[in-house]
Short mmCIF file of C-alpha atoms and ligand atoms in Angstrom, two decimals:
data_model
loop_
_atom_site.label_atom_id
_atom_site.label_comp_id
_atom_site.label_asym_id
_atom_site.label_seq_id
_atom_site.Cartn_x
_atom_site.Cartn_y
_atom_site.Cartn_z
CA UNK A 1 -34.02 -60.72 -91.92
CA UNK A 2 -31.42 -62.82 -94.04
CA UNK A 3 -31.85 -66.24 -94.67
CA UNK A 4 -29.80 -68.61 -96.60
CA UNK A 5 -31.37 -70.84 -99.16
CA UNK A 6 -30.25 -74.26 -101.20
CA UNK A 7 -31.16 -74.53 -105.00
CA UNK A 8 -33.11 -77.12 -106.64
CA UNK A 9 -30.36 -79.84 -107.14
CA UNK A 10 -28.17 -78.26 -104.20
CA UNK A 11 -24.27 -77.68 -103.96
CA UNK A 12 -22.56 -76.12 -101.29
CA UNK A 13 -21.41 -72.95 -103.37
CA UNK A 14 -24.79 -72.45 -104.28
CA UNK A 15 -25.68 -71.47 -100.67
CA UNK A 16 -27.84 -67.69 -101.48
CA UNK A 17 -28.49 -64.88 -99.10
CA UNK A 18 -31.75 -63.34 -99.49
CA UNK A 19 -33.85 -61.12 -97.88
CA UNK A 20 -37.31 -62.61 -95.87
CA UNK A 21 -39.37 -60.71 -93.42
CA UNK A 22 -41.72 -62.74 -91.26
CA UNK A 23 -44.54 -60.80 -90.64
CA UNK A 24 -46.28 -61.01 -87.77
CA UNK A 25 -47.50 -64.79 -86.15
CA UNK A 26 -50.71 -66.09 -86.89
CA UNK A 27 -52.82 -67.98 -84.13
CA UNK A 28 -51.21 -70.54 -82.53
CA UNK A 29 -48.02 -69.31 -84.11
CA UNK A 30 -44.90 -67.58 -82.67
CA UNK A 31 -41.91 -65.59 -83.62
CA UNK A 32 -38.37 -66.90 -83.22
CA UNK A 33 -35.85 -64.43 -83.41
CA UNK A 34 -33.37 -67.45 -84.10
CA UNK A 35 -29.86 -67.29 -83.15
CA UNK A 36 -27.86 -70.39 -83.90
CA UNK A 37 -27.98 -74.13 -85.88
CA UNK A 38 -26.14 -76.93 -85.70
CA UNK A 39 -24.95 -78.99 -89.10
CA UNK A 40 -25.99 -82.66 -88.85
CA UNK A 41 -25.32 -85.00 -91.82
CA UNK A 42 -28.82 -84.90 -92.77
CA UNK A 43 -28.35 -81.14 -93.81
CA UNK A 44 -25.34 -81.74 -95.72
CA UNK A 45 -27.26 -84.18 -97.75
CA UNK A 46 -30.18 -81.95 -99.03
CA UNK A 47 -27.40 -78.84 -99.24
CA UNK A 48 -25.15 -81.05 -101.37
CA UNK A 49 -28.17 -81.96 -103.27
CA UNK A 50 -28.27 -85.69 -102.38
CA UNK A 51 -32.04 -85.35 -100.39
CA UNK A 52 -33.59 -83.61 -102.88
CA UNK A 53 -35.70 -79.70 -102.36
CA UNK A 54 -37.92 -77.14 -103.43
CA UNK A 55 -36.01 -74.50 -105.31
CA UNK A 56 -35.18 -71.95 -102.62
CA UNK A 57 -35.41 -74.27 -99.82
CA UNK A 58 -34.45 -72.93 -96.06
CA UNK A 59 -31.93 -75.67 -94.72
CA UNK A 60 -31.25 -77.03 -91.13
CA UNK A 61 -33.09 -79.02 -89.54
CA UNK A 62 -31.84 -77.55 -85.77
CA UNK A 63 -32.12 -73.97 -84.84
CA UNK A 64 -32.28 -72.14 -81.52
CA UNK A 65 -33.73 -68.64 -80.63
CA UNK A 66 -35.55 -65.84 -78.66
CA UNK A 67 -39.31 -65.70 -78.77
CA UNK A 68 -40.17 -62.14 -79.96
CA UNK A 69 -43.49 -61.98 -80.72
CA UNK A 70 -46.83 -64.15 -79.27
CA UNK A 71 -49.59 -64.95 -81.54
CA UNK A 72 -53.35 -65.18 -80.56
CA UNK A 73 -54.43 -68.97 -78.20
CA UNK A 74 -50.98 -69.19 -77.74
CA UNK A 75 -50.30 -69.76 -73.54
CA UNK A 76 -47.12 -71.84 -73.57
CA UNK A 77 -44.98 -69.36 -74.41
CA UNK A 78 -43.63 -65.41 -73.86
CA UNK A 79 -41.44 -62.99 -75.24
CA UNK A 80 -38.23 -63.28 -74.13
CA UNK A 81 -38.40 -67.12 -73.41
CA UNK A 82 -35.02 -68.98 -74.85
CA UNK A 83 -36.54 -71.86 -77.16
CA UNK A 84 -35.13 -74.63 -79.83
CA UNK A 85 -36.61 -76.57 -82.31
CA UNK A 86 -37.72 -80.27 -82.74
CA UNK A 87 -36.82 -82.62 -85.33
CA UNK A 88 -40.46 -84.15 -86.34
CA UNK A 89 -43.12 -80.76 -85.26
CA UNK A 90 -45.85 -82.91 -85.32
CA UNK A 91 -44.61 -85.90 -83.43
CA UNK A 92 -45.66 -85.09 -79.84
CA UNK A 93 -45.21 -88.39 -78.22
CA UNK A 94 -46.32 -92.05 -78.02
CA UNK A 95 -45.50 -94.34 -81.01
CA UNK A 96 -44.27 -92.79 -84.51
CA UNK A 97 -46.76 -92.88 -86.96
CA UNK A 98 -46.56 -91.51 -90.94
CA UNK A 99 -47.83 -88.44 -90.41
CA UNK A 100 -45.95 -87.83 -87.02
CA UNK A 101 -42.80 -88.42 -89.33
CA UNK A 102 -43.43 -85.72 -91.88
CA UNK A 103 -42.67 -81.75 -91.80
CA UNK A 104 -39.07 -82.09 -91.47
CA UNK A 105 -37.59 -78.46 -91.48
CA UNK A 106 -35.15 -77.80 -93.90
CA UNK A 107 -36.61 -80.25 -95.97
CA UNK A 108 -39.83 -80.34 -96.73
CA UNK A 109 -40.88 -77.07 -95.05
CA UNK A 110 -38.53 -74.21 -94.33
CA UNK A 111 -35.64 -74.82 -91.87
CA UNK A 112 -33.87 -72.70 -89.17
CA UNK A 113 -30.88 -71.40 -91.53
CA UNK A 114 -32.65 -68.12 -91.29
CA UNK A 115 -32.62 -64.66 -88.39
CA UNK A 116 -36.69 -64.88 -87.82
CA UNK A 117 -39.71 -66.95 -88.87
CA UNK A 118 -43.00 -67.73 -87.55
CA UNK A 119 -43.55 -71.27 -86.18
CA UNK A 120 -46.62 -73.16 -84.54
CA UNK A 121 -45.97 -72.67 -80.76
CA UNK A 122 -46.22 -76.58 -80.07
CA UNK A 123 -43.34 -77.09 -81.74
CA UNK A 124 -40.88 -76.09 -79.48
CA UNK A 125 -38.78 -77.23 -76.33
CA UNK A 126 -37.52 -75.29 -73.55
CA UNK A 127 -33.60 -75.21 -73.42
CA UNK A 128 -31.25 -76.41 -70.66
CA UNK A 129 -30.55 -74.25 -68.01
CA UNK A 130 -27.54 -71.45 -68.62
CA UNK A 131 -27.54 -73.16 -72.45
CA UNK A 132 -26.07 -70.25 -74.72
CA UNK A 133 -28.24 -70.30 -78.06
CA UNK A 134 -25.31 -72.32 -80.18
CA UNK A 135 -25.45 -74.98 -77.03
CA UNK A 136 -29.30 -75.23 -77.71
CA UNK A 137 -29.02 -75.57 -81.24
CA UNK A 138 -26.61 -78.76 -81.19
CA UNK A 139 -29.26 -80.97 -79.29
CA UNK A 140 -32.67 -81.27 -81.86
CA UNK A 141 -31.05 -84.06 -83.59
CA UNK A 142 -27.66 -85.21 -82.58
CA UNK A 143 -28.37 -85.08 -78.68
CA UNK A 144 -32.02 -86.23 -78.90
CA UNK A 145 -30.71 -88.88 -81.18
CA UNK A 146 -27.82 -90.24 -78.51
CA UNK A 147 -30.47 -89.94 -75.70
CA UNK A 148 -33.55 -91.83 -77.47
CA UNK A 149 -30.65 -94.71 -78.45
CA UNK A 150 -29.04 -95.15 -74.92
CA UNK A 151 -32.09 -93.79 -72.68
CA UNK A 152 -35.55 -94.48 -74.04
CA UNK A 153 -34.59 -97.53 -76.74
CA UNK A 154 -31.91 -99.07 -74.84
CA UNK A 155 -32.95 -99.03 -71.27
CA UNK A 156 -29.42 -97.92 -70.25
CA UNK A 157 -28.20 -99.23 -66.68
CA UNK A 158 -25.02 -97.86 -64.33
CA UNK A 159 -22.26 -100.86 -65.37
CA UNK A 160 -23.21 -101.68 -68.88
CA UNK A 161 -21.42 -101.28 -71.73
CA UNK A 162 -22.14 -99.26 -74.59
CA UNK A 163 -20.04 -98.99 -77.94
CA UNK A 164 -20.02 -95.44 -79.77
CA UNK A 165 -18.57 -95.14 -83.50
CA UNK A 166 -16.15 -92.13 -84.10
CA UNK A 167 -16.01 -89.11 -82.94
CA UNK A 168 -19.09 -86.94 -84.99
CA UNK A 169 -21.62 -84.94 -83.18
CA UNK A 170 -24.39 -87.78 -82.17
CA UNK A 171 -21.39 -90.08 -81.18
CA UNK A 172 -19.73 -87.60 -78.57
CA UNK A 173 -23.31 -86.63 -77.62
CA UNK A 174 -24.20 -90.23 -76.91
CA UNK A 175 -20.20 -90.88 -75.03
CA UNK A 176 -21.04 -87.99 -72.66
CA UNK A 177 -24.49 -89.08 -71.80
CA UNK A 178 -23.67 -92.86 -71.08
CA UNK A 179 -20.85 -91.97 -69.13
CA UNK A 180 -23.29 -89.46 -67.07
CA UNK A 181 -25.09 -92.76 -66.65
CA UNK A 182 -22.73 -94.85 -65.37
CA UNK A 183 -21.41 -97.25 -68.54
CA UNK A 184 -18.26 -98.17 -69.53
CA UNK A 185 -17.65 -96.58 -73.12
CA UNK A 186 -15.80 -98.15 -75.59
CA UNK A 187 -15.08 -95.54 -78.32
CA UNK A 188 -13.59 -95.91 -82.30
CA UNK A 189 -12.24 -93.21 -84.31
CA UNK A 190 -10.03 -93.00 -87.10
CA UNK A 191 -7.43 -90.65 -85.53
CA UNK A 192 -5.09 -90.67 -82.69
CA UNK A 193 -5.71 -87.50 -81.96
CA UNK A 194 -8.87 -87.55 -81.75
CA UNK A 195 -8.47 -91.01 -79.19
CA UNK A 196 -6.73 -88.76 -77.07
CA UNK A 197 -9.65 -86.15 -76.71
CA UNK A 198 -12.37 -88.78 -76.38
CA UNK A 199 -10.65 -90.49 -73.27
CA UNK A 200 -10.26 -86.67 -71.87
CA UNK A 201 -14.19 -86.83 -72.22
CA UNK A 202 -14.43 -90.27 -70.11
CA UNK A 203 -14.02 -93.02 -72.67
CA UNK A 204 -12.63 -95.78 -70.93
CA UNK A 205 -11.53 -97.45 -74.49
CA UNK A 206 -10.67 -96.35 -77.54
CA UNK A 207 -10.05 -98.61 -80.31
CA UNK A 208 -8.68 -96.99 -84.34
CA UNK A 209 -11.16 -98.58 -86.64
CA UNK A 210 -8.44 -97.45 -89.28
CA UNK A 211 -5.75 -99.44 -87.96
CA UNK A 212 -8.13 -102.29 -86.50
CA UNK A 213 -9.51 -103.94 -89.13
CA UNK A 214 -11.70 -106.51 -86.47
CA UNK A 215 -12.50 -103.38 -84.05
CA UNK A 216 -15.90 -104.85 -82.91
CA UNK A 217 -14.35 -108.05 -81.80
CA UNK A 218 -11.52 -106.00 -79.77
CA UNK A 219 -14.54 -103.78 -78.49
CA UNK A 220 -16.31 -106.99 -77.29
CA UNK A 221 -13.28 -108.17 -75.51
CA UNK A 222 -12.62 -105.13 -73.78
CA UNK A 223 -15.67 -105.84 -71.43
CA UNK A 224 -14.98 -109.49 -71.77
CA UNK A 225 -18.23 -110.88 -72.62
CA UNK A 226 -19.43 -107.97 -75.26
CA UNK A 227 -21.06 -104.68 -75.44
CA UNK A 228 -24.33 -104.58 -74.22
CA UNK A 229 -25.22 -101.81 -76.46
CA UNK A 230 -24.04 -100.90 -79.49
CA UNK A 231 -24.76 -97.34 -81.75
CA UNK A 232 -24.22 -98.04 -85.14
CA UNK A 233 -23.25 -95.38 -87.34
CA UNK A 234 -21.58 -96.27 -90.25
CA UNK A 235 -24.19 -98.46 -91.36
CA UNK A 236 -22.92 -100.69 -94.21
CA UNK A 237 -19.37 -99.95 -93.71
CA UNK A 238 -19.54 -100.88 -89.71
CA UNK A 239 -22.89 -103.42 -89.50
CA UNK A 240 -20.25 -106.72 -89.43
CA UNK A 241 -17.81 -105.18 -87.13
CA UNK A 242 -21.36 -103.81 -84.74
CA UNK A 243 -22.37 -107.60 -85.16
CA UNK A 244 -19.11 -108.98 -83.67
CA UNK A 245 -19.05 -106.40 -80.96
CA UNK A 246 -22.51 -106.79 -79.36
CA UNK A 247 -22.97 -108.96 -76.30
CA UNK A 248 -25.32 -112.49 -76.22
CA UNK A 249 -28.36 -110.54 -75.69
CA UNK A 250 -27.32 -107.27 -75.93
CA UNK A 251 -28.78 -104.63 -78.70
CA UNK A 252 -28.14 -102.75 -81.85
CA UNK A 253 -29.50 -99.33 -82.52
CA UNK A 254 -29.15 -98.36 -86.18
CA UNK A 255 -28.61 -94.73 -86.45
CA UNK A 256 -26.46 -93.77 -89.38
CA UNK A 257 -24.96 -94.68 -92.96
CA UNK A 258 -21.90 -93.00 -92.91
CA UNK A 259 -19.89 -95.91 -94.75
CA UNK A 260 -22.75 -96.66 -96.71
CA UNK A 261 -26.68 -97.40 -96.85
CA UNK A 262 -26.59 -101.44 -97.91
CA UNK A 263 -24.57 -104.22 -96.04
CA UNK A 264 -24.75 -107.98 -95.24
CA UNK A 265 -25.48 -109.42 -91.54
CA UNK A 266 -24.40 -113.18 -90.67
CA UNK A 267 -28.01 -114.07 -89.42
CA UNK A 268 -26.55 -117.21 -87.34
CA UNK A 269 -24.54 -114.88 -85.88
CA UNK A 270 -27.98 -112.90 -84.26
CA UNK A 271 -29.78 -116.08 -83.59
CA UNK A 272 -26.71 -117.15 -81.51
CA UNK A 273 -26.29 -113.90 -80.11
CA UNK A 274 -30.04 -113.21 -79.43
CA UNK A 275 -29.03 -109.47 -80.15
CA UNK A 276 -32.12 -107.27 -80.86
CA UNK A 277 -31.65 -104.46 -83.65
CA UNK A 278 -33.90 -101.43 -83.57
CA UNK A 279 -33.77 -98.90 -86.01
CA UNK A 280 -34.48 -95.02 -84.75
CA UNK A 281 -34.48 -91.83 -86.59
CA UNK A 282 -34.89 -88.68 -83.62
CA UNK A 283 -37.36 -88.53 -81.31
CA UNK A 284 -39.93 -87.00 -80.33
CA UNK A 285 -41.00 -83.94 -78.31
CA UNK A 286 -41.59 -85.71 -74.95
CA UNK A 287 -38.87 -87.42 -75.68
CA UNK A 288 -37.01 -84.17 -75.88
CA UNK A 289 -38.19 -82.56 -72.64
CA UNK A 290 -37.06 -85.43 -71.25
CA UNK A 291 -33.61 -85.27 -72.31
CA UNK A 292 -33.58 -81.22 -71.29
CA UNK A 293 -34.35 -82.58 -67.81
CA UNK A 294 -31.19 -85.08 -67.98
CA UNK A 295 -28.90 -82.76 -69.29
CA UNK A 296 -29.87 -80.65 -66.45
CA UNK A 297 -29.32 -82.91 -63.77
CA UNK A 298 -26.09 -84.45 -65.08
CA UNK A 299 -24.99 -80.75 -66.35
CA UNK A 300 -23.81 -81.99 -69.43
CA UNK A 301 -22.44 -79.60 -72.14
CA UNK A 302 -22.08 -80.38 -75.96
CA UNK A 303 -18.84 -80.17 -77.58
CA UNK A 304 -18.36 -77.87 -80.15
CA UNK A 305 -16.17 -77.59 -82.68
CA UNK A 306 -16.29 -74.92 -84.91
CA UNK A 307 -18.40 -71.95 -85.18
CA UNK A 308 -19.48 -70.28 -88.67
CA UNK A 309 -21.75 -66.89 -89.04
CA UNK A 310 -24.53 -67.38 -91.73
CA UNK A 311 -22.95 -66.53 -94.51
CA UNK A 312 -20.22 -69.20 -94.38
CA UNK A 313 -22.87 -71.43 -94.18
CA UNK A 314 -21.18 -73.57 -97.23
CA UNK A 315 -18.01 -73.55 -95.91
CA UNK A 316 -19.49 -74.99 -92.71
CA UNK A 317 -20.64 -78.05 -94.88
CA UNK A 318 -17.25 -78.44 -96.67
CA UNK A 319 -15.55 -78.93 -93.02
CA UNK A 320 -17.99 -81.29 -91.95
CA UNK A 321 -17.70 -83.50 -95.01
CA UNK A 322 -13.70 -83.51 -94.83
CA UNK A 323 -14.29 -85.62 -90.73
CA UNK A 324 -11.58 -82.73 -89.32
CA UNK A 325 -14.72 -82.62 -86.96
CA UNK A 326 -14.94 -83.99 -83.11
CA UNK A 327 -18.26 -83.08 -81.56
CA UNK A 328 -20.80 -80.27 -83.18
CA UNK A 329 -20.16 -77.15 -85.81
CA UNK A 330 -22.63 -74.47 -85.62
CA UNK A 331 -23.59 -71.61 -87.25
CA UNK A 332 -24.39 -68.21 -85.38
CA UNK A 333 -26.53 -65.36 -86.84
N1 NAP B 401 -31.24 -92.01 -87.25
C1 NAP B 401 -31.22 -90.78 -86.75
O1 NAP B 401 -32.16 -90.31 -86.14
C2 NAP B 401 -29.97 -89.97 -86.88
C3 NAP B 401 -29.80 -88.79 -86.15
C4 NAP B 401 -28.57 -88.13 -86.22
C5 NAP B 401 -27.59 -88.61 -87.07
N2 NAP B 401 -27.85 -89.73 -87.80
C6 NAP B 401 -26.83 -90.30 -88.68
O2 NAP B 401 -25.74 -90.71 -87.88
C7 NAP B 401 -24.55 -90.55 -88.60
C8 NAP B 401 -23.64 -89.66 -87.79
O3 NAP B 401 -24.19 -88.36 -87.73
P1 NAP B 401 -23.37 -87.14 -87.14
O4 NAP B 401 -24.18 -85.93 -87.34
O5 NAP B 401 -22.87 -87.49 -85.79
O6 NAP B 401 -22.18 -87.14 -88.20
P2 NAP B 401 -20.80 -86.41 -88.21
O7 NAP B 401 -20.69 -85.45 -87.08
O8 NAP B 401 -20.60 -85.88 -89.58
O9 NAP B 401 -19.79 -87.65 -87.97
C9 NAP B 401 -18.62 -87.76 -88.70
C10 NAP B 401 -17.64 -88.70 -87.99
O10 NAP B 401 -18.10 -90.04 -88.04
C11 NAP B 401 -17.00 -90.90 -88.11
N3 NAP B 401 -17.13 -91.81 -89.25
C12 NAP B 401 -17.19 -91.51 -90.55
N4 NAP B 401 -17.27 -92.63 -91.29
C13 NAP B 401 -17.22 -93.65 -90.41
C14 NAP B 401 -17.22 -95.06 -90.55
N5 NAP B 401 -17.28 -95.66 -91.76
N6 NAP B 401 -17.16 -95.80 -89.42
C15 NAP B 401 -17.11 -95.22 -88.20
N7 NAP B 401 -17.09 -93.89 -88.02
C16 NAP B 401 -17.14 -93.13 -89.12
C17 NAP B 401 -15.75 -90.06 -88.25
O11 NAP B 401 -15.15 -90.02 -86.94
P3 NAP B 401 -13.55 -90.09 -86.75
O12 NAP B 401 -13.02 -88.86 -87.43
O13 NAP B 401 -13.39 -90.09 -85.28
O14 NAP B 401 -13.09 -91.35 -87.39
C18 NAP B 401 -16.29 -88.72 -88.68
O15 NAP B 401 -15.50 -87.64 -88.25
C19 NAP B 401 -24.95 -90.01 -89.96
O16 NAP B 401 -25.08 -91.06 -90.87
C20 NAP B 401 -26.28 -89.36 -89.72
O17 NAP B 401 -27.10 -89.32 -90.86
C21 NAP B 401 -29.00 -90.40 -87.74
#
């Protein structure tokens, strides 16, 4: 079975082939024939060597796959069932807690870049309904992420507002499910282009953060009074602009640093506002099942991009960093 594998100190054209056979799954253990993973930034920073790994390290943190073989106490799950990974394996539900944060694959234990590996049975979701495998394997992190910011944080209701930033997997995710929901979306993006695509998908505002240097304040005026929630994913590079767009009592969810991990807030500018700020990194498994049951119901399908077979799996990560990207790129083995 091949699986690809990141050096010690990364870099994309360091990406290795090798050879790994699974063996057979110990108790509580099955084995995932797995078929498909999604790139989320979070990858790109241990392949590019910026999150630091063991020598030899599996990447991706998403993967999605066939249950072939059933280890012993296992009654969950049977050969043949369609499956896909979570984000945190040991955070079932309830609150997050240290330990319920730590075992991230493709990090610290082996990810999903790879055709079969054993995995403890509880840590795996069904998929939606007439998912293909490279549907599944965009919505561990991105989707999970989008639905835990708008559903389970935010408390989303039909005829709020809700701000997304560009146009990169979690962001689309997060558009399609608030508009399933019944919000008015106010989208940014860099790229005409790409305005054109995200108001094909239901945005009913798009605003070039490019072009518009004071994009939050536009956003806010766009539903008059400010957005009620805001997903902030440029982190330093966006936190003033998220600041200006949120509503008097509205909410920022901090999700991302893709313009940088520091920035300044105007604190009188909360304490007027009475804006609440969250921070939120995934989800957990409830969490998940309940998004599978959403996406369901609304029949929502991820966009996606691009797809790569394994052993492009570096050239994958070079398109995502360049932003030619709108939605998810996957990677099919
Ligand atoms: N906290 C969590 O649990 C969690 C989970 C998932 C992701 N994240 C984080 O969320 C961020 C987005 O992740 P992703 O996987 O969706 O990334 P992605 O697909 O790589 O998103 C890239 C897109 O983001 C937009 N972008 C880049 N810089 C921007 C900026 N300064 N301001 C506004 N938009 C900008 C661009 O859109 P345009 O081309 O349209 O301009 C770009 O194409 C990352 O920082 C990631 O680490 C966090």
């Amino acid at each position: 079975m091949r699986a690809a594998t990141v050096p010690a100190g990364g870099g994309l054209d360091k990406i290795t082939l090798v050879e790994r056979e699974p063996g057979a799954p110990g108790p509580g253990q099955v084995q995932v024939r797995w078929r498909a993973t999604s790139l989320n930034f979070h990858d790109y920073l241990v392949a590019a060597g910026q999150i630091p790994v063991q020598d030899g390290r599996i990447p991706m943190s998403d993967g999605a796959g066939e249950i072939t073989a059933v280890g012993e106490g296992v009654a969950d799950w049977q050969i043949g069932d369609h499956v896909m990974s979570t984000f945190f394996p040991f955070w079932q539900g309830g609150a997050p807690t240290l330990h319920k944060l730590m075992g991230v694959a493709g990090e610290t234990v082996d990810g999903f870049a790879i055709e079969a590996s054993n995995v403890d049975a509880n840590t795996l979701t069904g998929i939606p309904a007439g998912y293909s495998f490279a549907e599944a394997a965009t919505l561990p992190c991105a989707a999970l992420t989008a639905w835990r910011a708008l559903v389970e944080e935010g408390g989303l209701q039909p005829g709020q507002s809700v701000l997304v930033e560009g146009s990169g997997g979690m962001s689309v995710f997060a558009l399609q499910m608030a508009k399933a929901a019944g919000a008015t979306v106010i989208a940014t993006t860099s790229s005409d282009d790409k305005a054109d695509r995200l108001r094909e998908l239901g945005a009913d505002h798009v605003v070039n953060y490019k072009t518009d240097e004071r994009w939050g304040k536009t956003a806010g005026k766009l539903v008059r009074s400010g957005v009620d929630l805001v997903l902030d994913v440029g982190g330093g590079a966006t936190i003033k602009q998220s600041t200006e767009a949120v509503a008097i009592g509205g909410s920022i969810i901090l999700i991302g640093i893709l313009g940088g991990r520091d920035g300044t807030i105007t604190f009188p500018k909360y304490f007027f506002k009475q804006a609440s700020m969250i921070g939120i990194a995934v989800g957990s498994h409830e969490m998940q099942r309940r998004m599978v049951r959403g996406i369901d119901v609304a029949g929502l399908k991820p966009v996606i991009d691009r797809r790569f077979p394994l052993e492009a799996l570096g050239e994958a990560f070079a398109y995502q960093i360049s932003g030619a990207h709108f939605g998810k790129i996957v990677v099919e083995y």
